[in-house]
Amino acid sequence: MAYEVLARKWRPRTFDDVVGQDHVTRTLAHAIEQDRIAHAYLFIGPRGIGKTTLSRIFAMALNCEKGPTMQPCGECESCKGVTQGADMDVIELDAASNNKVEDIHNVIDQVQFAPTHSRFKIFILDEVHMLTPAAFNALLKTLEEPPPHVKFIFATTEGDKVLPTIISRCQRFDLRRISIGDIMRRLRFICNAEQITITDDALLAIARGSKGGLRDALSALDQLIAFKGTTLEEADVLAVFGLISRGALETLAMNIIKGDVAEILKAVDALDATGKDMRRFTTELLGHFRNLLVYQQAGAELAQQDVTADQIEVLADQARMIDARRIAEIATMLSEMETKLRSSLSVRTLVEMTLIRCARAAKAVSLDEVIRRLNDLRTQTIQRLAAVAPSRSTAAEAATSMSAAPQVVTPPPPPPSPPPASLEIFPLAHDEPLDSIDEEGFDPEESLRPVAAPKTEMRTIKIETLKQSNGQYVDEILNVAVEIFNGAIVSIQEKQ
């Protein structure tokens, strides 16, 4: 018997076997249960996530001898025919090669005939976006009002290329990429059934390389088994597919967070020497910082959808060393580097320069942090001033008088310094008359009048008010600070 690849051998046969598309399988199952089956469905999503598989399962569920049912038996003639691709009432077409108007006319001709032995005649068109505009237009009328025994199921990887007039006549389902955790669990189940020994790190490496496609992951597992046998480790996956180990990726991210440029350059040199794909490396490093930001903002519960338990521990350690703003800035730099790598002539230089910038960004002090530190310093200064301020009351009375308003008396300014020796002042004779203020506003007697000493100004400052101030008492704080630094506060009087 010919060998059957894992992707075909373990293709889901029921809705429960489909991985990572619960929002689609639940809707289709409920539609069958409530007898609300539409005449056309459109499945959109990237490769290898189950579009064609869902189409076949849905066709089996509609034409099963026990159906329509949410759980097709897989044993009746109709179910076996759909599984083997030999059912005359379930017609699969590759729209990439049957994309002309003539091909659609053949479909329209077959629509007029009733199914041979099944309940419905079902047309499955894969990669439907490849149809020409003329072929789409030829299908519009039939798609809008098909006979009751006809159902259409379309699948495509590029939903934006499907005409809006086609989408409006279908029930649209957007399939999502399968999470790393779901892929690992499915691979573990298959490996146990196939008696294959594989480590968790090897499964993680396969899941990372599949980019959300379970079919790609199964194809990679098939290739690894042919390369190494039934015992697989992470090093085998890295050697075959050129991936970067989880430990190396996490160590590089830690060095970026620490700002260790020397270790970063050593890591890049090692990657370049082993011929690693720098674009894939950039994508995985960007994904690590994305997971770090998700863990920091949403917690471990949400982050576990894309990482393992061991990775959660690493994320927890790194999250305590860097804030979200710096993570976002690093992610922006890595995203820009990923775009520039496509046209860069010196890939290694671009990677090194970008990672050095990321390391500096991780250790740079932001303006918000400077303001926060200044506010903390101001609060500490106020508390110290309040603690060292002398009081005429006893220690017990001082503790209870903190809520009162002590009064700080500013000291009188020092006396004016005498005039220089070289300056001679000649008093006017009594017989010399002094004119009044001249036209320019100058008073000639002003220079002969003694300068009066400034009056001591009494200010009342509440200590608690100073602690709670946001800056409007800066002058008072500086006044007290200056007096402390010059020796001591002149006096503090308690308010009666």
Tab-separated table of C-alpha atoms in Angstrom:
chain	number	residue	atom	x	y	z
A	1	MET	CA	0.000	0.000	0.000
A	2	ALA	CA	1.323	3.428	-0.925
A	3	TYR	CA	2.471	5.675	1.870
A	4	GLU	CA	-0.011	8.382	2.864
A	5	VAL	CA	1.434	11.627	4.159
A	6	LEU	CA	0.446	12.771	7.624
A	7	ALA	CA	-1.443	15.831	6.334
A	8	ARG	CA	-3.853	13.552	4.428
A	9	LYS	CA	-3.891	10.668	6.886
A	10	TRP	CA	-4.840	12.929	9.801
A	11	ARG	CA	-7.164	15.283	7.933
A	12	PRO	CA	-10.208	15.970	10.158
A	13	ARG	CA	-13.352	13.992	9.422
A	14	THR	CA	-15.746	15.801	11.790
A	15	PHE	CA	-16.235	19.318	13.105
A	16	ASP	CA	-14.769	18.297	16.455
A	17	ASP	CA	-11.472	17.346	14.804
A	18	VAL	CA	-10.958	20.791	13.262
A	19	VAL	CA	-8.309	22.743	15.187
A	20	GLY	CA	-8.498	26.437	15.992
A	21	GLN	CA	-11.672	27.337	14.061
A	22	ASP	CA	-14.318	27.012	16.743
A	23	HIS	CA	-16.187	30.128	15.610
A	24	VAL	CA	-16.772	28.511	12.186
A	25	THR	CA	-17.529	24.951	13.243
A	26	ARG	CA	-19.997	26.094	15.908
A	27	THR	CA	-21.903	28.276	13.432
A	28	LEU	CA	-22.119	25.538	10.798
A	29	ALA	CA	-23.198	22.942	13.339
A	30	HIS	CA	-25.935	25.222	14.699
A	31	ALA	CA	-27.114	26.012	11.169
A	32	ILE	CA	-27.583	22.302	10.506
A	33	GLU	CA	-29.274	21.756	13.857
A	34	GLN	CA	-31.723	24.634	13.318
A	35	ASP	CA	-32.289	23.814	9.622
A	36	ARG	CA	-31.014	27.246	8.546
A	37	ILE	CA	-28.699	26.130	5.752
A	38	ALA	CA	-27.782	28.875	3.293
A	39	HIS	CA	-27.287	28.296	-0.410
A	40	ALA	CA	-23.703	29.696	-0.570
A	41	TYR	CA	-20.746	29.888	1.822
A	42	LEU	CA	-17.377	31.632	1.495
A	43	PHE	CA	-14.338	30.557	3.556
A	44	ILE	CA	-11.450	33.059	3.640
A	45	GLY	CA	-8.063	32.589	5.284
A	46	PRO	CA	-4.357	31.822	4.791
A	47	ARG	CA	-3.069	28.492	3.578
A	48	GLY	CA	-3.180	25.289	5.573
A	49	ILE	CA	-5.751	26.289	8.191
A	50	GLY	CA	-8.701	24.130	7.092
A	51	LYS	CA	-10.742	25.865	4.377
A	52	THR	CA	-11.001	22.846	2.046
A	53	THR	CA	-11.310	20.477	5.002
A	54	LEU	CA	-14.248	22.426	6.407
A	55	SER	CA	-15.870	22.452	2.967
A	56	ARG	CA	-15.691	18.670	2.751
A	57	ILE	CA	-16.893	18.098	6.305
A	58	PHE	CA	-19.827	20.426	5.694
A	59	ALA	CA	-20.657	18.549	2.482
A	60	MET	CA	-20.508	15.246	4.364
A	61	ALA	CA	-22.756	16.629	7.098
A	62	LEU	CA	-25.357	17.753	4.539
A	63	ASN	CA	-25.409	14.545	2.467
A	64	CYS	CA	-24.817	11.930	5.178
A	65	GLU	CA	-27.473	9.178	5.221
A	66	LYS	CA	-28.148	10.134	8.851
A	67	GLY	CA	-28.266	13.832	8.069
A	68	PRO	CA	-28.222	16.598	7.727
A	69	THR	CA	-26.314	16.042	10.928
A	70	MET	CA	-23.647	17.774	12.975
A	71	GLN	CA	-21.761	14.468	13.269
A	72	PRO	CA	-21.418	12.744	9.866
A	73	CYS	CA	-20.957	9.020	10.256
A	74	GLY	CA	-18.058	8.635	7.818
A	75	GLU	CA	-19.237	5.115	6.981
A	76	CYS	CA	-22.073	5.627	4.509
A	77	GLU	CA	-21.551	5.716	0.753
A	78	SER	CA	-21.899	9.480	0.596
A	79	CYS	CA	-19.381	10.152	3.376
A	80	LYS	CA	-16.827	7.780	1.880
A	81	GLY	CA	-17.309	9.311	-1.554
A	82	VAL	CA	-16.631	12.808	-0.232
A	83	THR	CA	-13.566	11.622	1.701
A	84	GLN	CA	-12.120	9.912	-1.378
A	85	GLY	CA	-13.149	12.696	-3.769
A	86	ALA	CA	-15.314	10.317	-5.806
A	87	ASP	CA	-18.842	11.495	-5.004
A	88	MET	CA	-20.671	12.578	-8.157
A	89	ASP	CA	-22.901	14.931	-6.181
A	90	VAL	CA	-20.023	16.772	-4.494
A	91	ILE	CA	-18.066	18.458	-7.280
A	92	GLU	CA	-14.716	20.050	-6.438
A	93	LEU	CA	-13.216	22.532	-8.890
A	94	ASP	CA	-9.879	24.297	-8.825
A	95	ALA	CA	-10.780	27.844	-9.827
A	96	ALA	CA	-7.123	28.583	-10.557
A	97	SER	CA	-7.236	26.290	-13.600
A	98	ASN	CA	-10.983	26.483	-14.317
A	99	ASN	CA	-11.326	30.240	-14.245
A	100	LYS	CA	-12.821	31.051	-17.630
A	101	VAL	CA	-16.409	31.827	-18.592
A	102	GLU	CA	-16.711	28.468	-20.361
A	103	ASP	CA	-15.842	26.638	-17.141
A	104	ILE	CA	-18.524	28.507	-15.220
A	105	HIS	CA	-21.032	27.764	-17.982
A	106	ASN	CA	-20.371	24.058	-17.423
A	107	VAL	CA	-21.134	24.556	-13.716
A	108	ILE	CA	-24.362	26.378	-14.562
A	109	ASP	CA	-25.404	23.525	-16.874
A	110	GLN	CA	-24.873	20.953	-14.106
A	111	VAL	CA	-26.887	23.016	-11.642
A	112	GLN	CA	-30.053	22.250	-13.585
A	113	PHE	CA	-29.838	18.502	-12.880
A	114	ALA	CA	-30.898	16.935	-9.592
A	115	PRO	CA	-28.377	14.968	-7.499
A	116	THR	CA	-27.995	11.315	-8.410
A	117	HIS	CA	-28.241	9.734	-4.961
A	118	SER	CA	-27.587	12.452	-2.369
A	119	ARG	CA	-29.705	15.095	-0.732
A	120	PHE	CA	-27.885	18.076	-2.278
A	121	LYS	CA	-25.624	18.754	-5.226
A	122	ILE	CA	-22.688	20.653	-3.770
A	123	PHE	CA	-20.101	22.655	-5.730
A	124	ILE	CA	-16.790	23.373	-3.950
A	125	LEU	CA	-14.673	26.010	-5.739
A	126	ASP	CA	-11.178	26.348	-4.299
A	127	GLU	CA	-9.125	29.545	-4.845
A	128	VAL	CA	-12.249	31.216	-6.180
A	129	HIS	CA	-10.490	34.603	-6.352
A	130	MET	CA	-8.718	33.330	-9.497
A	131	LEU	CA	-11.919	33.526	-11.534
A	132	THR	CA	-11.939	36.218	-14.178
A	133	PRO	CA	-14.388	39.128	-13.812
A	134	ALA	CA	-16.389	37.725	-16.709
A	135	ALA	CA	-16.618	34.319	-15.003
A	136	PHE	CA	-17.727	35.972	-11.756
A	137	ASN	CA	-20.428	37.910	-13.583
A	138	ALA	CA	-21.632	34.791	-15.343
A	139	LEU	CA	-22.107	33.120	-11.956
A	140	LEU	CA	-24.005	35.962	-10.303
A	141	LYS	CA	-27.566	35.069	-11.298
A	142	THR	CA	-27.210	31.361	-10.551
A	143	LEU	CA	-25.489	32.108	-7.231
A	144	GLU	CA	-28.264	34.450	-6.154
A	145	GLU	CA	-31.181	32.105	-6.918
A	146	PRO	CA	-29.959	28.519	-7.265
A	147	PRO	CA	-32.316	25.539	-7.251
A	148	PRO	CA	-33.186	24.198	-3.758
A	149	HIS	CA	-31.005	21.125	-4.232
A	150	VAL	CA	-27.812	23.120	-4.993
A	151	LYS	CA	-25.263	24.460	-2.494
A	152	PHE	CA	-22.116	26.454	-3.274
A	153	ILE	CA	-19.008	26.478	-1.072
A	154	PHE	CA	-16.160	28.819	-2.020
A	155	ALA	CA	-12.668	28.899	-0.521
A	156	THR	CA	-9.953	31.499	-1.077
A	157	THR	CA	-6.737	32.837	0.425
A	158	GLU	CA	-7.322	36.361	-0.902
A	159	GLY	CA	-10.791	37.502	-0.032
A	160	ASP	CA	-10.153	41.070	-1.142
A	161	LYS	CA	-9.971	39.880	-4.760
A	162	VAL	CA	-13.456	38.381	-4.687
A	163	LEU	CA	-16.061	40.685	-6.186
A	164	PRO	CA	-18.333	42.372	-3.621
A	165	THR	CA	-21.334	41.160	-5.608
A	166	ILE	CA	-20.208	37.558	-4.978
A	167	ILE	CA	-19.505	38.148	-1.272
A	168	SER	CA	-22.940	39.719	-0.763
A	169	ARG	CA	-24.605	36.506	-1.980
A	170	CYS	CA	-22.669	34.268	0.439
A	171	GLN	CA	-22.310	33.710	4.135
A	172	ARG	CA	-18.728	34.769	4.805
A	173	PHE	CA	-16.443	33.049	7.325
A	174	ASP	CA	-12.968	34.421	8.037
A	175	LEU	CA	-10.722	31.635	9.283
A	176	ARG	CA	-7.798	32.608	11.492
A	177	ARG	CA	-4.269	31.326	11.839
A	178	ILE	CA	-3.977	28.480	14.302
A	179	SER	CA	-2.206	29.358	17.542
A	180	ILE	CA	1.137	27.803	18.456
A	181	GLY	CA	-0.400	26.062	21.460
A	182	ASP	CA	-3.130	24.391	19.355
A	183	ILE	CA	-0.596	23.253	16.760
A	184	MET	CA	1.664	21.763	19.445
A	185	ARG	CA	-1.217	19.876	21.045
A	186	ARG	CA	-2.325	18.452	17.694
A	187	LEU	CA	1.230	17.445	16.773
A	188	ARG	CA	1.676	15.777	20.160
A	189	PHE	CA	-1.526	13.787	19.619
A	190	ILE	CA	-0.382	12.643	16.182
A	191	CYS	CA	3.137	11.781	17.375
A	192	ASN	CA	1.741	9.662	20.188
A	193	ALA	CA	-0.495	7.825	17.727
A	194	GLU	CA	2.397	7.312	15.288
A	195	GLN	CA	4.764	6.268	18.117
A	196	ILE	CA	7.170	9.125	17.475
A	197	THR	CA	9.322	10.459	20.331
A	198	ILE	CA	9.704	14.235	20.138
A	199	THR	CA	10.637	16.914	22.677
A	200	ASP	CA	8.495	19.928	23.513
A	201	ASP	CA	11.156	22.313	22.182
A	202	ALA	CA	11.132	20.448	18.870
A	203	LEU	CA	7.349	20.731	18.699
A	204	LEU	CA	7.625	24.441	19.474
A	205	ALA	CA	10.183	24.916	16.703
A	206	ILE	CA	7.891	23.175	14.195
A	207	ALA	CA	4.913	25.245	15.303
A	208	ARG	CA	6.920	28.459	15.015
A	209	GLY	CA	8.068	27.573	11.517
A	210	SER	CA	4.553	26.709	10.320
A	211	LYS	CA	3.335	30.310	10.828
A	212	GLY	CA	-0.126	29.257	11.920
A	213	GLY	CA	-0.734	26.579	9.285
A	214	LEU	CA	-1.330	23.068	10.596
A	215	ARG	CA	-0.789	21.511	7.172
A	216	ASP	CA	2.658	23.120	6.982
A	217	ALA	CA	3.432	21.780	10.448
A	218	LEU	CA	2.440	18.231	9.469
A	219	SER	CA	4.495	18.452	6.272
A	220	ALA	CA	7.511	19.561	8.312
A	221	LEU	CA	6.984	16.706	10.768
A	222	ASP	CA	6.851	14.259	7.848
A	223	GLN	CA	10.130	15.617	6.514
A	224	LEU	CA	11.822	15.385	9.915
A	225	ILE	CA	10.761	11.773	10.364
A	226	ALA	CA	12.284	10.943	6.981
A	227	PHE	CA	15.476	12.786	7.945
A	228	LYS	CA	16.025	11.611	11.526
A	229	GLY	CA	13.667	8.760	12.300
A	230	THR	CA	11.188	8.360	15.131
A	231	THR	CA	13.246	10.265	17.736
A	232	LEU	CA	13.298	14.015	17.181
A	233	GLU	CA	14.887	16.880	19.121
A	234	GLU	CA	15.031	20.644	18.717
A	235	ALA	CA	18.481	20.538	17.094
A	236	ASP	CA	17.093	18.377	14.295
A	237	VAL	CA	14.369	20.897	13.523
A	238	LEU	CA	16.822	23.790	13.581
A	239	ALA	CA	19.243	21.977	11.274
A	240	VAL	CA	16.609	21.101	8.678
A	241	PHE	CA	14.636	24.338	8.545
A	242	GLY	CA	17.259	26.919	9.538
A	243	LEU	CA	15.325	28.159	12.541
A	244	ILE	CA	16.743	29.787	15.677
A	245	SER	CA	16.508	28.004	19.007
A	246	ARG	CA	14.151	29.328	21.625
A	247	GLY	CA	17.004	29.737	24.112
A	248	ALA	CA	19.124	31.776	21.690
A	249	LEU	CA	16.184	34.015	20.866
A	250	GLU	CA	15.346	34.646	24.520
A	251	THR	CA	19.021	35.291	25.384
A	252	LEU	CA	19.309	37.861	22.597
A	253	ALA	CA	16.139	39.579	23.788
A	254	MET	CA	17.559	39.707	27.319
A	255	ASN	CA	20.794	41.276	26.047
A	256	ILE	CA	18.773	43.917	24.208
A	257	ILE	CA	16.853	44.709	27.395
A	258	LYS	CA	20.112	44.939	29.374
A	259	GLY	CA	21.763	47.065	26.690
A	260	ASP	CA	24.687	44.643	26.309
A	261	VAL	CA	25.927	45.617	22.845
A	262	ALA	CA	28.944	43.273	22.903
A	263	GLU	CA	26.787	40.169	23.435
A	264	ILE	CA	24.348	41.347	20.769
A	265	LEU	CA	27.129	41.595	18.179
A	266	LYS	CA	28.393	38.128	19.137
A	267	ALA	CA	24.904	36.686	18.658
A	268	VAL	CA	24.526	38.297	15.221
A	269	ASP	CA	27.938	36.963	14.215
A	270	ALA	CA	26.900	33.450	15.246
A	271	LEU	CA	23.644	33.695	13.277
A	272	ASP	CA	25.449	34.934	10.188
A	273	ALA	CA	28.114	32.242	10.450
A	274	THR	CA	25.503	29.460	10.557
A	275	GLY	CA	23.579	30.907	7.593
A	276	LYS	CA	20.345	31.723	9.411
A	277	ASP	CA	17.625	33.598	7.554
A	278	MET	CA	17.792	37.138	8.924
A	279	ARG	CA	14.252	37.996	7.851
A	280	ARG	CA	12.825	34.994	9.667
A	281	PHE	CA	15.045	35.793	12.653
A	282	THR	CA	13.702	39.376	12.693
A	283	THR	CA	10.120	38.115	12.504
A	284	GLU	CA	10.634	35.742	15.437
A	285	LEU	CA	12.403	38.383	17.534
A	286	LEU	CA	9.562	40.798	16.821
A	287	GLY	CA	7.109	38.090	17.872
A	288	HIS	CA	8.984	37.630	21.155
A	289	PHE	CA	8.682	41.310	22.041
A	290	ARG	CA	5.049	41.194	20.986
A	291	ASN	CA	4.465	38.336	23.444
A	292	LEU	CA	6.367	40.296	26.087
A	293	LEU	CA	4.104	43.300	25.610
A	294	VAL	CA	0.966	41.120	25.692
A	295	TYR	CA	2.143	39.466	28.916
A	296	GLN	CA	2.897	42.843	30.478
A	297	GLN	CA	-0.428	44.411	29.534
A	298	ALA	CA	-2.869	41.486	29.623
A	299	GLY	CA	-1.257	38.911	31.901
A	300	ALA	CA	-0.193	35.311	31.472
A	301	GLU	CA	-3.675	33.994	30.686
A	302	LEU	CA	-3.870	35.765	27.318
A	303	ALA	CA	-0.180	35.263	26.525
A	304	GLN	CA	-0.505	31.457	26.938
A	305	GLN	CA	-2.445	31.305	23.678
A	306	ASP	CA	0.805	31.772	21.745
A	307	VAL	CA	3.548	30.586	24.123
A	308	THR	CA	4.323	27.629	26.334
A	309	ALA	CA	4.634	27.481	30.125
A	310	ASP	CA	8.434	27.672	29.939
A	311	GLN	CA	8.222	30.794	27.805
A	312	ILE	CA	5.850	32.370	30.318
A	313	GLU	CA	8.543	32.150	32.985
A	314	VAL	CA	11.044	33.921	30.732
A	315	LEU	CA	8.511	36.609	29.859
A	316	ALA	CA	7.809	37.170	33.551
A	317	ASP	CA	11.510	37.761	34.264
A	318	GLN	CA	11.988	40.117	31.322
A	319	ALA	CA	8.758	42.042	31.973
A	320	ARG	CA	10.161	43.227	35.309
A	321	MET	CA	13.196	44.746	33.605
A	322	ILE	CA	11.559	46.953	30.957
A	323	ASP	CA	8.427	49.073	30.615
A	324	ALA	CA	5.786	48.946	27.899
A	325	ARG	CA	6.910	52.176	26.208
A	326	ARG	CA	10.391	50.817	25.549
A	327	ILE	CA	8.988	47.493	24.301
A	328	ALA	CA	6.768	49.318	21.823
A	329	GLU	CA	9.706	51.411	20.618
A	330	ILE	CA	11.859	48.302	20.111
A	331	ALA	CA	9.033	46.575	18.234
A	332	THR	CA	8.729	49.580	15.934
A	333	MET	CA	12.448	49.458	15.111
A	334	LEU	CA	12.309	45.716	14.402
A	335	SER	CA	9.275	46.166	12.168
A	336	GLU	CA	11.068	48.855	10.172
A	337	MET	CA	14.128	46.607	9.873
A	338	GLU	CA	11.987	43.745	8.575
A	339	THR	CA	10.762	45.974	5.765
A	340	LYS	CA	14.245	47.271	4.891
A	341	LEU	CA	15.783	43.784	4.788
A	342	ARG	CA	13.986	43.056	1.501
A	343	SER	CA	16.056	45.643	-0.369
A	344	SER	CA	19.168	45.948	1.782
A	345	LEU	CA	22.551	45.165	0.209
A	346	SER	CA	24.220	44.618	3.579
A	347	VAL	CA	21.844	42.547	5.666
A	348	ARG	CA	24.206	41.927	8.566
A	349	THR	CA	25.103	45.617	8.946
A	350	LEU	CA	21.442	46.615	8.977
A	351	VAL	CA	20.657	43.981	11.628
A	352	GLU	CA	23.591	45.020	13.816
A	353	MET	CA	22.811	48.732	13.638
A	354	THR	CA	19.126	48.181	14.374
A	355	LEU	CA	19.782	45.908	17.356
A	356	ILE	CA	22.252	48.433	18.790
A	357	ARG	CA	19.581	51.117	18.484
A	358	CYS	CA	17.139	48.766	20.219
A	359	ALA	CA	19.614	48.226	23.071
A	360	ARG	CA	20.055	51.976	23.529
A	361	ALA	CA	16.308	52.525	23.431
A	362	ALA	CA	15.888	49.903	26.149
A	363	LYS	CA	18.179	51.833	28.512
A	364	ALA	CA	17.297	55.414	27.513
A	365	VAL	CA	15.531	57.598	30.082
A	366	SER	CA	12.314	59.131	28.817
A	367	LEU	CA	11.000	62.597	29.601
A	368	ASP	CA	8.144	61.094	31.606
A	369	GLU	CA	10.621	59.227	33.786
A	370	VAL	CA	12.681	62.389	34.337
A	371	ILE	CA	9.554	64.255	35.469
A	372	ARG	CA	8.591	61.374	37.730
A	373	ARG	CA	12.018	61.298	39.344
A	374	LEU	CA	11.971	65.084	39.859
A	375	ASN	CA	8.571	64.834	41.528
A	376	ASP	CA	9.882	62.059	43.787
A	377	LEU	CA	12.908	64.185	44.653
A	378	ARG	CA	10.714	67.176	45.468
A	379	THR	CA	8.542	65.051	47.748
A	380	GLN	CA	11.592	63.646	49.539
A	381	THR	CA	13.020	67.165	49.993
A	382	ILE	CA	9.784	68.403	51.539
A	383	GLN	CA	9.692	65.488	53.943
A	384	ARG	CA	13.306	66.067	55.013
A	385	LEU	CA	12.735	69.784	55.539
A	386	ALA	CA	9.732	69.049	57.700
A	387	ALA	CA	11.715	66.509	59.702
A	388	VAL	CA	14.759	68.730	60.483
A	389	ALA	CA	12.884	71.984	61.148
A	390	PRO	CA	13.562	73.041	64.818
A	391	SER	CA	10.660	73.806	67.121
A	392	ARG	CA	10.331	75.474	70.533
A	393	SER	CA	7.874	72.838	71.692
A	394	THR	CA	8.766	69.440	73.095
A	395	ALA	CA	9.001	66.341	70.983
A	396	ALA	CA	5.513	65.213	71.954
A	397	GLU	CA	4.046	68.629	71.185
A	398	ALA	CA	5.912	68.691	67.881
A	399	ALA	CA	4.225	65.477	66.814
A	400	THR	CA	0.787	66.915	67.458
A	401	SER	CA	1.559	70.315	65.969
A	402	MET	CA	2.417	69.010	62.518
A	403	SER	CA	-1.157	69.679	61.453
A	404	ALA	CA	-0.855	73.268	62.708
A	405	ALA	CA	0.599	75.977	60.530
A	406	PRO	CA	4.185	76.879	61.593
A	407	GLN	CA	5.344	80.299	60.544
A	408	VAL	CA	8.672	80.787	58.833
A	409	VAL	CA	10.325	84.171	59.306
A	410	THR	CA	12.749	85.118	56.620
A	411	PRO	CA	15.984	86.682	57.957
A	412	PRO	CA	16.772	90.332	57.278
A	413	PRO	CA	19.066	90.888	54.340
A	414	PRO	CA	22.709	91.768	55.043
A	415	PRO	CA	23.556	95.491	55.353
A	416	PRO	CA	24.559	97.205	52.147
A	417	SER	CA	28.263	97.089	51.421
A	418	PRO	CA	30.221	100.402	51.790
A	419	PRO	CA	31.097	102.230	48.617
A	420	PRO	CA	34.492	101.540	47.034
A	421	ALA	CA	37.471	103.501	48.305
A	422	SER	CA	37.962	105.222	45.021
A	423	LEU	CA	34.434	106.569	45.038
A	424	GLU	CA	34.165	110.063	46.555
A	425	ILE	CA	30.832	111.601	47.442
A	426	PHE	CA	30.701	115.395	47.540
A	427	PRO	CA	27.695	116.654	49.479
A	428	LEU	CA	26.003	119.650	48.069
A	429	ALA	CA	26.427	122.954	49.791
A	430	HIS	CA	23.430	124.356	51.609
A	431	ASP	CA	23.362	127.332	49.391
A	432	GLU	CA	23.132	125.175	46.226
A	433	PRO	CA	19.501	124.855	45.354
A	434	LEU	CA	18.126	121.420	44.304
A	435	ASP	CA	15.788	121.374	41.424
A	436	SER	CA	12.648	119.336	41.526
A	437	ILE	CA	12.089	116.232	39.416
A	438	ASP	CA	13.127	117.038	35.880
A	439	GLU	CA	11.287	116.302	32.747
A	440	GLU	CA	12.851	112.849	32.403
A	441	GLY	CA	11.584	111.755	35.832
A	442	PHE	CA	14.972	111.965	37.632
A	443	ASP	CA	14.906	113.154	41.268
A	444	PRO	CA	18.304	114.689	42.196
A	445	GLU	CA	17.659	114.213	45.929
A	446	GLU	CA	17.062	110.518	45.539
A	447	SER	CA	20.789	109.685	45.522
A	448	LEU	CA	21.309	111.493	48.886
A	449	ARG	CA	18.544	109.753	50.781
A	450	PRO	CA	19.540	106.853	52.983
A	451	VAL	CA	18.403	103.463	51.779
A	452	ALA	CA	15.884	101.982	54.146
A	453	ALA	CA	16.406	98.371	55.167
A	454	PRO	CA	13.778	96.049	53.730
A	455	LYS	CA	11.117	94.985	56.132
A	456	THR	CA	11.118	91.420	57.311
A	457	GLU	CA	8.261	89.592	55.711
A	458	MET	CA	6.360	87.016	57.744
A	459	ARG	CA	4.985	84.061	55.834
A	460	THR	CA	2.838	81.248	57.099
A	461	ILE	CA	3.514	77.851	55.553
A	462	LYS	CA	1.684	74.679	56.432
A	463	ILE	CA	3.927	71.639	56.364
A	464	GLU	CA	1.132	69.390	55.109
A	465	THR	CA	0.366	71.900	52.396
A	466	LEU	CA	3.962	71.771	51.263
A	467	LYS	CA	3.792	67.981	51.070
A	468	GLN	CA	0.734	68.129	48.858
A	469	SER	CA	1.811	71.030	46.672
A	470	ASN	CA	2.287	70.624	42.953
A	471	GLY	CA	4.697	73.464	42.544
A	472	GLN	CA	2.877	76.605	43.667
A	473	TYR	CA	4.965	76.785	46.891
A	474	VAL	CA	8.341	76.478	45.231
A	475	ASP	CA	9.486	79.904	46.515
A	476	GLU	CA	8.737	78.986	50.123
A	477	ILE	CA	10.513	75.644	49.774
A	478	LEU	CA	13.599	77.286	48.327
A	479	ASN	CA	13.576	79.955	51.062
A	480	VAL	CA	13.603	77.347	53.810
A	481	ALA	CA	16.204	75.277	51.996
A	482	VAL	CA	18.561	78.246	51.611
A	483	GLU	CA	18.348	79.028	55.311
A	484	ILE	CA	19.118	75.410	56.232
A	485	PHE	CA	22.121	75.300	53.999
A	486	ASN	CA	23.420	78.595	55.458
A	487	GLY	CA	23.217	77.328	58.984
A	488	ALA	CA	19.715	77.021	60.412
A	489	ILE	CA	16.239	78.413	60.154
A	490	VAL	CA	16.051	81.734	61.928
A	491	SER	CA	12.897	80.978	63.846
A	492	ILE	CA	9.655	79.101	63.633
A	493	GLN	CA	6.608	80.414	65.417
A	494	GLU	CA	3.553	78.313	66.007
A	495	LYS	CA	0.275	79.781	64.967
A	496	GLN	CA	-1.892	80.524	67.990
